[in-house]
Amino acid sequence: MTDLHLFWVIQLAPLLAFLLIQVLPKTINKVAPAIGMAFSLTAALASLNLSFAHSQGAGLPVEFSRQWLVVADYAVWPNIPVPHYTLSVGFLLDPLNLLMITLVTTISFFVQLFSFYYMNEDPSRPRYFGFLSFFSFSMTGLVLSNNLLQTFLFWELVGLTSYLLIGFWFEKKSAATAARKAFVINRLADLGFYLGIILLFLLFGTLGFATLKADALRNVLGHGTLTLIGLLIFCGVMGKSAQFPFHVWLPDAMEGPTPVSALIHSATMVAAGVFLLARAFDLFSASHTTLLVILSIGAITALMSATLAAIQRDIKRILAYSTVSQLGLMVMAIGAGSAESGMFHLSTHAYFKSLLFLTSGAFIHRFHTNDIWEIADRGGKKDAVALGCLAFGLLSLSGVPPFAGFFSKDLILEVLKHHGGIFFYGVAVLVSFLTAYYSFRLFFVIALSKIGHEVRAHHESLTLKISRALPLFSLAALSLITGFTGHAFHLNMELLITTVILVVAGGALAYSQFKDPAAAEAALRGNQGFIFKILERKFFMDDAYDFLVKKVGLALGRWLNAFDRAVINSLMVNQTSFSVMRLGRVVSRLQNGLLQDYLAWAVGIGILIVFCFL
Amino acid sequence: MSAAQSLSSYLLISAALFSIGVFGLLSRRNLVAILISLELILNSASLNFVAFNKFSLVDKALGQVFAIFIIALAAAEVCIGLSLILLLHRKKDSINVDEARELRG
């Protein structure tokens, strides 16, 4: 099969699965998971095939493109690089795509496998697996597309599936609210993205990634325009990748089923923003102002959410804030000018974070609670498979060598040290320290607590056991080996020592506070300190949005409503019609039916005309 | 030139005829009287035509042709007008113009 055939397989297999699941009669809906898994396995194998065929990177990039429509055959802007405004559709094949597509399809397969265990008792499984397949379709479309507009279309589709899956249990009010919040915030951010695309198309004439080169852009556009376009498109990235101040939707998105969090809200969709930064890197790097803004936003996000992750009790929220923080690190790396290190961290993070989320799903499904103290209380540490995988994931997250997270985080630290300046390097170091701290805190609370309840024996069929353990083990293995696949693989002794010191310090601090989790919890409950309050209120970000929407937004709405009623509606619309009616009433008196009155008018006006014009 | 041979004396008579016609048109309530006033106006017009024809040197016959046209037109108009008045009289038993005001707004 040629590359193009493989592309079509990768792209269409999940869509086919979605359609099949949709048309399936209700009576045999038990096979929905099997369909989902079979097709996602096909896509995963196809993408693995593709990556191995091109592992040397020879002859790349290859573009399969087809003209879609000619928007205008004249240039509204001088010296654009193309004579016509044309839009194309197509696939792009380069190392970046290969990395991302492999990651998306493999994790998608593992998550579907795990979902078979996690959603085993849910009556609406077909809907779940259908949406999951549809997500895979949209995500592969996003990754493979060769131009910004096509990316944007699939970008919106992943947003839609994210909304559908966060609100999967829509009977639960909090889930429905969270889904709405995610949707609205993403739409707000995507508005900027769309404006950026329009502006770029208008002024540059083409949206193909292959033509978006920094030199070409600088030739055509001024620095200010480039910055504006870059920042508008970065706005979309901020929404999707949950960067400050649009990060508030991601922790709430944890209302969805846990495998969904693993796939969409940690590994793939939220990474799409970072992927776009790397994909259209020249667009951003063409203006150093844009890069500086990206760097700063990444730094704020990384630091803010790392501190928030350190006080959460809900295992999924810890991981969610950790995801936001790690995304912030990736964005920082790209802002510092190194798309490679950002993408490298993206890929390692995808594996170990989906591992962590699936592990948390394993805990949650078995112990029916999200609270880490309660998981511990109900016997979390007796669950050897989950605990072992949790340890694997957390070691990778906190950056212990030789786990994958160590290599990628090291690379980011190195990049920031050399290109980001001492301030941003310091932020990244602090974030790494906090990462180690909250990772070890999570582990110590579960592993060191005393078990309060007697642990019930779990009777699960062999199939369920496999579908629980296999994805965990596979992802654990991947999160160990992906670190060695980075093409920029090398060791820097100074940074190695820094990292180890950070991890040990974070671990030690966590151990000193949480060696007795029960006492620590009591202390936590009693803590009324100022900083703790701020952290508990999440830096008042939700309150700020609340204020913006409920106070400012509603006040503005009321004012506009009053303006609309008083000025537009009564004064302009109604008064116009009323005055026409009044005039009509006056004028209709002229038509009194008396013939001689009409004659008198005619004669009078005739005389008037004669005297006026003669 | 005597007064009888000047254009203005013809025009003055014509204007007087016209004014009497308009006055009758506006003041009389009887539809037949209104029709007669209309005839006066038409006649003033034809008088103008003939007078101008006599005192201008363009074409000796043109104004007189128009006067004949107007007489024919007036005959036709009176035909229609009288039949309308007849119909109105059958319907309302009156030929007072103020009685017929069904089309008022």
XYZ file of C-alpha atoms in Angstrom:
719
model
C 0.000 0.000 0.000
C 1.200 3.475 -0.754
C 1.418 6.240 1.795
C -1.758 7.778 0.486
C -3.678 4.537 0.982
C -2.373 4.303 4.523
C -3.453 7.866 5.126
C -6.961 7.058 3.980
C -7.057 4.002 6.240
C -5.915 6.020 9.245
C -8.342 8.791 8.478
C -11.434 6.778 7.641
C -11.253 3.715 9.888
C -12.502 5.578 12.990
C -15.227 7.301 10.968
C -16.354 3.940 9.656
C -16.443 2.596 13.202
C -18.547 5.567 14.279
C -21.008 5.092 11.413
C -21.249 1.341 11.969
C -21.972 1.822 15.651
C -24.614 4.418 14.802
C -26.515 2.217 12.343
C -26.289 -0.907 14.467
C -29.623 -2.134 15.788
C -30.039 -1.891 19.557
C -30.261 -5.646 20.024
C -26.658 -6.303 19.061
C -25.134 -3.172 20.539
C -22.886 -5.344 22.680
C -20.465 -5.482 19.758
C -19.971 -1.686 19.734
C -16.756 -1.854 21.821
C -15.428 -4.604 19.569
C -16.055 -2.485 16.482
C -14.427 0.552 18.049
C -11.382 -1.433 19.129
C -11.018 -3.290 15.837
C -11.045 -0.124 13.772
C -8.808 1.846 16.095
C -6.358 -1.072 16.087
C -6.415 -0.929 12.269
C -5.657 2.780 12.342
C -2.902 2.279 14.915
C -1.253 -0.469 12.882
C -1.496 1.612 9.714
C 0.149 4.583 11.380
C 2.858 2.386 12.915
C 3.486 0.979 9.455
C 3.764 4.504 8.113
C 6.153 5.652 10.844
C 8.439 2.645 10.418
C 8.492 3.112 6.658
C 9.596 6.712 7.142
C 11.579 6.388 10.359
C 14.695 7.690 8.638
C 12.818 10.759 7.465
C 14.168 10.451 3.932
C 12.169 12.193 1.236
C 9.967 14.061 3.690
C 7.878 16.143 3.736
C 5.449 14.769 1.174
C 2.222 16.595 0.453
C -0.943 15.162 -1.069
C -2.937 18.182 -1.987
C -5.896 18.953 -4.185
C -7.318 22.321 -5.077
C -10.694 22.761 -3.488
C -11.906 26.151 -4.623
C -10.620 29.402 -6.021
C -11.832 32.156 -3.768
C -10.670 35.058 -5.916
C -8.411 35.323 -8.936
C -7.090 38.765 -8.152
C -4.930 39.940 -5.294
C -6.507 42.363 -2.872
C -3.163 42.784 -1.167
C 0.029 43.638 -2.996
C 2.899 41.142 -3.393
C 1.228 38.067 -1.954
C 3.220 34.987 -2.924
C 0.406 33.320 -4.892
C -1.508 34.768 -7.840
C -4.873 33.355 -6.795
C -6.654 32.947 -3.517
C -7.118 29.199 -3.524
C -8.084 26.797 -0.790
C -6.853 23.240 -0.934
C -7.513 20.030 0.930
C -4.948 17.358 1.509
C -2.615 15.385 3.709
C 0.854 16.379 4.773
C 3.454 13.781 5.675
C 6.428 14.895 7.729
C 8.151 13.750 10.936
C 5.896 15.940 13.076
C 2.746 14.348 11.658
C 4.185 10.864 11.960
C 5.029 11.373 15.621
C 1.600 12.799 16.388
C -0.453 10.340 14.360
C 1.281 7.355 15.924
C 0.673 8.796 19.343
C -2.978 9.561 18.674
C -3.893 6.220 17.161
C -2.016 4.064 19.689
C -3.343 5.892 22.726
C -6.777 5.865 21.151
C -6.584 2.096 20.860
C -5.394 1.596 24.440
C -8.082 3.892 25.754
C -10.790 2.015 23.851
C -9.445 -1.210 25.296
C -9.507 0.206 28.803
C -12.976 1.658 28.216
C -14.236 -1.868 27.683
C -13.401 -2.433 31.364
C -14.374 0.991 32.625
C -17.716 1.325 30.851
C -18.634 -2.333 31.223
C -21.771 -1.631 33.234
C -22.897 1.509 31.454
C -26.124 1.089 29.463
C -25.219 3.678 26.821
C -21.949 2.077 25.795
C -22.642 2.301 22.034
C -23.006 6.068 22.272
C -19.731 6.190 24.207
C -17.757 4.094 21.751
C -19.333 5.907 18.827
C -18.228 9.281 20.171
C -14.782 7.929 20.988
C -14.367 6.700 17.403
C -15.646 9.981 16.083
C -13.085 11.763 18.238
C -10.307 9.631 16.757
C -11.534 10.542 13.299
C -11.528 14.271 14.054
C -8.165 14.137 15.770
C -6.464 12.273 12.918
C -8.007 14.768 10.522
C -6.562 17.608 12.562
C -3.116 16.043 12.639
C -2.918 15.025 8.980
C -4.295 18.173 7.381
C -1.994 20.244 5.193
C -3.513 23.668 5.694
C -4.831 25.865 8.454
C -8.474 25.915 7.389
C -8.752 22.137 7.276
C -7.041 22.040 10.658
C -9.593 24.511 11.924
C -12.531 22.399 10.735
C -11.263 19.318 12.542
C -10.253 21.520 15.470
C -13.923 22.402 15.869
C -14.928 18.749 15.493
C -12.629 17.653 18.327
C -14.132 20.492 20.357
C -17.567 19.090 19.643
C -16.634 15.526 20.617
C -14.939 16.852 23.720
C -18.215 18.586 24.622
C -20.229 15.437 23.920
C -17.937 13.249 26.005
C -17.526 15.606 28.959
C -21.299 15.713 29.107
C -21.593 11.993 28.511
C -23.449 11.563 31.777
C -25.617 14.555 31.025
C -28.215 13.585 33.616
C -25.665 14.775 36.164
C -25.973 18.548 36.428
C -22.280 19.141 37.118
C -21.312 17.179 33.994
C -23.700 19.124 31.800
C -22.406 22.405 33.236
C -18.791 21.372 32.752
C -19.462 20.408 29.138
C -21.101 23.736 28.482
C -18.241 25.595 30.125
C -15.666 23.778 28.018
C -17.640 24.450 24.869
C -18.228 28.127 25.505
C -14.659 28.904 26.524
C -13.316 27.051 23.516
C -15.645 28.879 21.161
C -14.505 32.177 22.618
C -10.884 31.229 22.014
C -11.601 29.811 18.563
C -13.091 33.117 17.528
C -9.579 34.536 17.741
C -8.203 31.568 15.822
C -10.735 32.044 13.041
C -10.097 35.776 12.783
C -6.397 35.006 12.557
C -7.000 32.562 9.703
C -9.138 35.061 7.815
C -6.554 37.796 8.246
C -3.735 35.523 7.170
C -5.648 34.337 4.116
C -6.547 37.871 3.119
C -3.041 39.225 3.456
C -0.983 36.194 2.514
C -3.266 34.399 0.079
C -2.555 30.843 1.100
C -3.000 28.727 4.182
C -0.896 25.680 3.306
C 1.617 24.781 6.012
C 4.246 24.156 3.367
C 4.079 27.799 2.262
C 4.021 29.334 5.738
C 7.741 29.997 6.008
C 9.144 32.703 8.216
C 11.061 34.469 5.444
C 8.123 34.476 3.049
C 5.862 35.801 5.774
C 8.308 38.557 6.705
C 8.620 39.537 3.052
C 4.920 40.109 2.677
C 3.741 41.230 6.078
C 4.932 43.796 8.556
C 6.021 42.942 12.072
C 2.840 44.320 13.632
C 0.546 42.379 11.308
C 2.513 39.185 11.855
C 2.279 39.642 15.602
C -1.457 40.258 15.375
C -2.058 37.149 13.262
C 0.214 35.049 15.473
C -1.504 36.179 18.644
C -4.988 35.646 17.203
C -4.105 32.094 16.236
C -2.384 31.586 19.584
C -5.707 32.578 21.123
C -7.191 29.363 19.754
C -4.221 27.457 21.126
C -4.824 28.984 24.548
C -8.369 27.664 24.512
C -7.606 24.180 23.288
C -4.431 23.674 25.301
C -5.965 25.240 28.393
C -3.522 28.109 28.788
C -4.111 30.984 31.169
C -6.682 32.613 31.205
C -8.687 29.985 29.293
C -7.447 27.090 31.435
C -10.516 26.976 33.676
C -12.454 24.510 31.565
C -9.964 21.644 31.787
C -10.237 20.778 35.501
C -14.028 20.845 35.182
C -13.824 18.612 32.118
C -12.910 15.809 34.533
C -16.652 15.255 34.926
C -16.474 13.058 31.846
C -15.643 9.341 31.993
C -12.027 8.812 33.058
C -10.802 7.095 29.856
C -12.084 10.156 28.021
C -9.952 12.337 30.264
C -7.025 10.089 29.454
C -7.503 10.323 25.713
C -8.916 13.763 25.087
C -8.111 15.907 28.074
C -4.542 14.884 28.655
C -2.921 13.120 25.737
C -4.337 14.243 22.424
C -6.895 17.022 22.117
C -5.417 19.419 24.640
C -2.046 18.730 23.060
C -3.504 19.803 19.707
C -2.799 23.407 20.634
C 0.877 22.664 21.233
C 0.887 20.612 18.045
C -0.468 23.587 16.124
C 2.244 25.803 17.609
C 4.834 23.383 16.287
C 2.983 22.813 13.000
C 2.753 26.481 12.106
C 5.890 27.377 14.051
C 7.180 29.768 11.395
C 4.007 31.776 11.671
C 4.750 32.417 15.340
C 8.516 32.628 15.172
C 8.291 35.236 12.416
C 7.587 37.733 15.181
C 9.677 37.717 18.344
C 6.891 39.577 20.162
C 4.531 36.667 19.577
C 7.128 34.253 20.898
C 7.607 36.347 24.015
C 3.864 36.403 24.680
C 3.706 32.631 24.145
C 6.600 32.145 26.540
C 4.996 34.332 29.216
C 1.560 32.752 28.937
C 3.163 29.310 29.169
C 5.103 30.354 32.252
C 2.045 31.793 34.020
C 0.022 28.675 33.211
C 2.714 26.228 34.227
C 3.417 27.870 37.567
C -0.179 28.631 38.470
C -1.570 25.190 37.836
C 1.417 23.400 39.383
C 0.655 25.169 42.661
C -3.021 24.296 42.305
C -2.246 20.632 41.673
C -0.412 20.562 44.989
C -3.531 21.062 47.109
C -6.226 19.108 45.294
C -7.813 16.045 46.896
C -9.532 14.712 43.782
C -7.133 12.385 41.939
C -8.432 13.459 38.539
C -8.145 17.117 39.400
C -4.555 16.656 40.537
C -3.827 15.098 37.169
C -5.832 17.743 35.331
C -3.903 20.618 36.894
C -0.733 18.695 36.286
C -1.724 18.408 32.627
C -2.325 22.141 32.400
C 1.036 22.744 34.014
C 2.874 20.383 31.673
C 1.130 21.963 28.675
C 2.380 25.278 29.994
C 5.929 23.855 29.977
C 5.524 22.710 26.360
C 4.202 26.120 25.350
C 7.150 27.717 27.139
C 9.557 25.520 25.209
C 7.982 26.542 21.921
C 7.899 30.158 23.016
C 11.619 29.905 23.673
C 12.008 28.910 20.034
C 12.354 25.141 20.202
C 9.403 23.347 18.634
C 11.284 20.030 18.822
C 11.591 20.017 22.604
C 7.955 21.031 23.002
C 6.803 18.224 20.742
C 9.118 15.756 22.452
C 7.617 16.592 25.819
C 4.180 16.391 24.235
C 4.790 12.830 23.094
C 6.298 11.558 26.332
C 3.672 13.397 28.336
C 0.899 11.862 26.233
C 2.026 8.369 27.141
C 2.670 8.809 30.833
C -0.298 11.121 31.428
C -2.744 8.792 29.704
C -1.198 6.033 31.796
C -1.828 8.102 34.934
C -5.399 8.863 33.952
C -6.147 5.255 33.130
C -4.627 4.289 36.478
C -6.855 6.798 38.229
C -9.737 5.295 36.259
C -8.754 1.880 37.546
C -8.832 3.215 41.118
C -12.077 5.115 40.629
C -13.870 2.221 39.003
C -12.885 -0.136 41.783
C -13.257 2.130 44.817
C -16.056 4.422 43.589
C -14.461 7.649 44.732
C -12.182 10.347 43.350
C -10.779 11.461 46.691
C -7.233 10.198 47.193
C -7.643 9.811 50.939
C -10.782 7.768 50.453
C -9.156 5.647 47.759
C -6.381 4.942 50.245
C -8.912 4.303 52.982
C -10.755 1.739 50.875
C -7.619 -0.195 50.102
C -5.931 1.531 47.194
C -2.512 0.180 48.004
C -3.730 -3.430 47.812
C -4.391 -2.911 44.117
C -0.912 -3.887 42.973
C -1.454 -3.393 39.244
C -2.849 0.094 39.603
C -0.388 1.144 42.299
C 2.578 -0.077 40.286
C 1.415 1.739 37.179
C 0.698 4.849 39.227
C 4.283 4.754 40.479
C 5.558 4.353 36.918
C 3.534 7.268 35.664
C 4.401 9.527 38.567
C 8.119 8.778 38.309
C 7.933 9.718 34.664
C 5.903 12.826 35.426
C 8.263 14.068 38.085
C 11.190 13.471 35.782
C 13.158 10.687 37.405
C 15.794 9.194 35.108
C 15.523 7.030 33.065
C 11.786 7.497 32.629
C 10.513 9.318 29.547
C 9.502 12.467 31.405
C 13.067 12.995 32.518
C 14.467 13.300 29.001
C 11.823 15.612 27.660
C 11.708 17.843 30.701
C 15.476 18.010 30.724
C 15.435 19.134 27.124
C 12.925 21.850 27.932
C 14.997 23.056 30.886
C 18.040 23.156 28.666
C 16.251 25.117 25.974
C 14.883 27.581 28.492
C 18.259 28.002 30.106
C 19.927 28.896 26.822
C 17.174 30.766 24.996
C 14.569 31.764 27.559
C 16.571 33.823 29.989
C 17.147 33.307 33.692
C 13.623 34.283 34.742
C 11.809 31.718 32.646
C 14.418 29.104 33.482
C 13.710 29.783 37.131
C 9.976 29.367 36.559
C 10.552 26.029 34.833
C 12.790 24.854 37.670
C 10.147 25.826 40.198
C 7.485 24.023 38.164
C 9.646 20.888 38.053
C 10.075 21.044 41.813
C 6.321 21.436 42.327
C 5.677 18.599 39.880
C 7.859 16.279 41.910
C 6.157 17.493 45.078
C 2.568 16.838 43.995
C 3.477 13.567 42.290
C 5.054 12.184 45.443
C 2.242 13.601 47.559
C -0.285 11.672 45.481
C 1.771 8.520 45.744
C 2.468 8.786 49.471
C -1.165 9.436 50.348
C -2.290 6.306 48.537
C 0.645 4.094 49.422
C 1.258 5.050 53.059
C -2.297 5.353 54.379
C -3.796 2.792 56.684
C -6.678 0.888 55.190
C -9.869 1.719 57.061
C -12.350 -0.592 55.390
C -11.897 -4.254 54.821
C -11.013 -4.810 51.194
C -13.661 -6.688 49.308
C -12.583 -9.324 46.870
C -13.201 -8.378 43.249
C -14.706 -10.915 40.962
C -14.005 -9.846 37.435
C -13.993 -11.997 34.357
C -10.683 -12.685 32.672
C -11.628 -10.450 29.706
C -12.247 -7.537 32.023
C -9.006 -8.164 33.886
C -7.099 -8.141 30.618
C -8.800 -5.043 29.320
C -7.912 -3.363 32.607
C -4.309 -4.435 32.888
C -3.130 -4.604 29.274
C -3.458 -0.893 28.450
C -1.875 0.024 31.772
C 1.133 -2.237 31.241
C 1.544 -1.208 27.618
C 1.444 2.471 28.417
C 3.775 1.953 31.377
C 6.246 0.280 29.051
C 5.829 3.073 26.516
C 6.353 5.753 29.130
C 9.627 4.062 29.953
C 10.958 3.662 26.427
C 9.701 6.722 24.557
C 12.331 8.806 26.324
C 15.063 7.111 24.304
C 13.412 7.809 20.973
C 13.927 11.560 21.052
C 16.177 12.595 18.208
C 17.854 15.187 20.377
C 18.856 12.522 22.852
C 21.879 13.425 24.897
C 22.789 13.871 28.529
C 23.803 17.090 30.137
C 25.428 16.357 33.496
C 24.694 19.729 35.000
C 20.996 19.467 34.169
C 20.889 15.833 35.251
C 22.117 16.870 38.668
C 19.675 19.797 38.796
C 16.770 17.528 37.946
C 17.746 14.897 40.475
C 18.117 17.537 43.166
C 14.692 18.954 42.291
C 13.047 15.546 42.381
C 14.686 14.582 45.651
C 13.766 17.919 47.211
C 10.173 17.670 46.045
C 9.941 14.066 47.169
C 11.478 14.836 50.537
C 9.122 17.741 51.133
C 6.167 15.560 50.175
C 7.433 12.769 52.440
C 7.912 15.079 55.417
C 4.340 16.332 55.047
C 2.577 13.155 54.032
C 4.426 10.313 55.733
C 1.355 10.097 57.936
C -1.465 10.874 55.498
C -4.212 10.824 58.120
C -2.483 13.497 60.185
C -1.734 15.465 57.049
C -5.362 15.414 56.114
C -6.358 16.679 59.538
C -3.794 19.467 59.175
C -5.137 20.232 55.710
C -8.659 20.536 57.004
C -7.507 22.856 59.782
C -5.448 25.006 57.447
C -7.014 28.415 57.129
C -3.878 30.224 55.984
C -4.051 33.048 53.517
C -2.106 31.320 50.740
C -4.082 28.142 51.222
C -7.307 30.077 50.810
C -6.076 31.582 47.559
C -5.075 28.169 46.258
C -8.342 26.631 47.341
C -10.198 29.288 45.360
C -7.943 28.571 42.347
C -6.465 32.089 42.302
C -10.027 33.382 42.059
C -10.076 32.596 38.357
C -13.523 31.008 38.510
C -14.710 33.906 40.637
C -13.288 36.317 38.101
C -15.174 34.596 35.298
C -18.244 34.510 37.486
C -17.903 38.218 38.081
C -17.321 38.874 34.393
C -20.322 36.875 33.296
C -22.795 37.471 36.087
C -21.987 41.046 37.024
C -20.351 42.738 34.063
C -21.929 40.622 31.357
C -25.415 40.700 32.793
C -25.226 44.415 33.572
C -24.112 45.085 30.027
C -26.905 42.847 28.792
C -29.481 44.663 30.878
C -28.240 48.015 29.696
C -28.314 46.898 26.082
C -31.771 45.460 26.602
C -33.011 48.762 27.979
C -31.312 50.626 25.139
C -32.880 48.279 22.629
C -36.326 48.678 24.088
C -36.170 52.426 24.633
C -34.182 53.680 21.669
C -34.202 51.098 18.915
C -37.605 49.606 19.465
C -39.803 52.407 20.755
C -38.069 55.471 19.425
C -36.907 54.291 16.052
C -39.047 51.369 14.931
C -42.356 52.094 16.616
C -42.236 55.856 16.229
C -41.604 55.522 12.509
C -44.665 53.391 12.036
C -46.748 55.554 14.389
C -45.889 58.740 12.527
C -46.721 57.135 9.215
C -50.058 56.094 10.692
C -50.737 59.595 12.046
C -49.855 61.165 8.721
C -52.133 58.682 7.017
C -55.000 59.578 9.302
C -54.547 63.290 8.553
C -54.184 62.815 4.828
C -57.112 60.412 4.569
C -59.416 63.258 5.627
C -58.723 64.833 2.244
C -60.446 61.970 0.544
C -63.926 62.871 1.776
C -65.826 61.664 -1.295
C -67.027 65.145 -2.185
C -66.331 65.641 -5.872
C -66.235 69.369 -5.653
C -63.670 69.369 -2.847
C -61.353 67.429 -5.108
C -62.002 69.892 -7.896
C -61.325 72.778 -5.558
C -57.975 71.198 -4.584
C -57.135 70.641 -8.217
C -57.972 74.170 -9.209
C -56.234 75.662 -6.190
C -53.053 73.695 -6.736
C -53.241 74.417 -10.465
C -53.419 78.139 -9.779
C -50.571 77.823 -7.305
C -48.417 76.081 -9.899
C -49.232 78.678 -12.489
C -48.277 81.515 -10.146
C -45.131 79.788 -8.967
C -43.711 78.893 -12.374
C -44.903 81.572 -14.705
C -57.256 98.552 -34.717
C -60.618 98.362 -33.013
C -61.193 96.432 -29.844
C -63.127 93.775 -31.712
C -60.093 92.949 -33.795
C -57.458 92.592 -31.048
C -56.352 89.223 -29.642
C -56.681 90.357 -26.044
C -60.423 90.960 -26.286
C -60.920 87.367 -27.458
C -58.675 86.114 -24.703
C -60.520 88.182 -22.105
C -63.849 86.701 -23.175
C -62.273 83.259 -23.110
C -60.890 83.850 -19.609
C -64.283 85.065 -18.447
C -65.917 81.973 -19.889
C -63.349 79.783 -18.148
C -63.836 81.514 -14.793
C -67.590 81.241 -15.010
C -67.143 77.572 -15.851
C -64.851 76.927 -12.888
C -67.159 78.877 -10.579
C -70.115 76.788 -11.747
C -68.081 73.609 -11.404
C -67.289 74.384 -7.785
C -70.490 76.040 -6.645
C -73.350 74.089 -8.217
C -74.581 70.882 -6.563
C -76.687 69.835 -9.510
C -74.733 67.414 -11.692
C -76.351 68.660 -14.930
C -75.293 72.194 -14.046
C -71.784 70.904 -13.396
C -71.794 69.307 -16.834
C -72.907 72.601 -18.396
C -70.078 74.436 -16.572
C -67.662 71.900 -18.016
C -68.971 72.763 -21.482
C -68.217 76.419 -20.792
C -64.612 75.558 -19.935
C -64.254 73.525 -23.112
C -65.724 76.344 -25.152
C -63.311 78.838 -23.639
C -60.517 76.535 -24.773
C -61.831 76.320 -28.316
C -62.307 80.071 -28.419
C -58.618 80.407 -27.485
C -57.623 78.071 -30.277
C -59.616 79.937 -32.872
C -58.426 83.332 -31.647
C -54.782 82.341 -31.690
C -55.305 80.803 -35.101
C -56.728 84.029 -36.423
C -53.908 86.238 -35.080
C -50.920 83.980 -35.627
C -49.468 83.208 -39.073
C -48.350 79.592 -38.656
C -51.042 77.627 -40.438
C -54.458 78.974 -41.118
C -56.364 75.751 -40.488
C -54.638 74.235 -37.438
C -56.509 76.028 -34.634
C -59.859 75.526 -36.330
C -59.218 71.790 -36.616
C -58.587 71.692 -32.903
C -61.809 73.574 -32.246
C -63.723 70.961 -34.234
C -61.986 68.188 -32.294
C -62.988 69.815 -29.040
C -66.604 70.047 -30.142
C -66.566 66.342 -30.983
C -64.919 65.527 -27.715
C -67.411 67.620 -25.783
C -70.261 65.780 -27.495
C -68.789 62.429 -26.487
C -68.150 63.633 -22.974
C -71.680 64.890 -22.567
C -72.931 61.518 -23.797
C -71.049 59.612 -21.127
C -71.673 62.272 -18.468
C -75.424 62.312 -19.052
C -75.685 58.522 -19.017
C -73.740 58.426 -15.737
C -76.079 61.046 -14.295
C -79.031 58.992 -15.474
C -77.658 55.874 -13.716
C -77.004 57.871 -10.565
C -80.517 59.193 -10.638
C -81.919 55.673 -10.930
C -79.841 54.489 -7.986
C -80.215 57.444 -5.630
C -83.262 59.191 -6.901
C -81.244 62.399 -6.901
C -78.620 64.118 -8.993
C -77.095 66.069 -6.138
C -73.326 65.561 -6.253
C -73.002 65.584 -2.451
C -75.181 62.484 -2.199
C -72.607 60.428 -4.103
C -69.687 60.102 -1.689
C -69.319 56.348 -1.207
C -65.608 56.546 -2.125
C -64.566 58.714 0.808
C -61.483 57.545 2.725
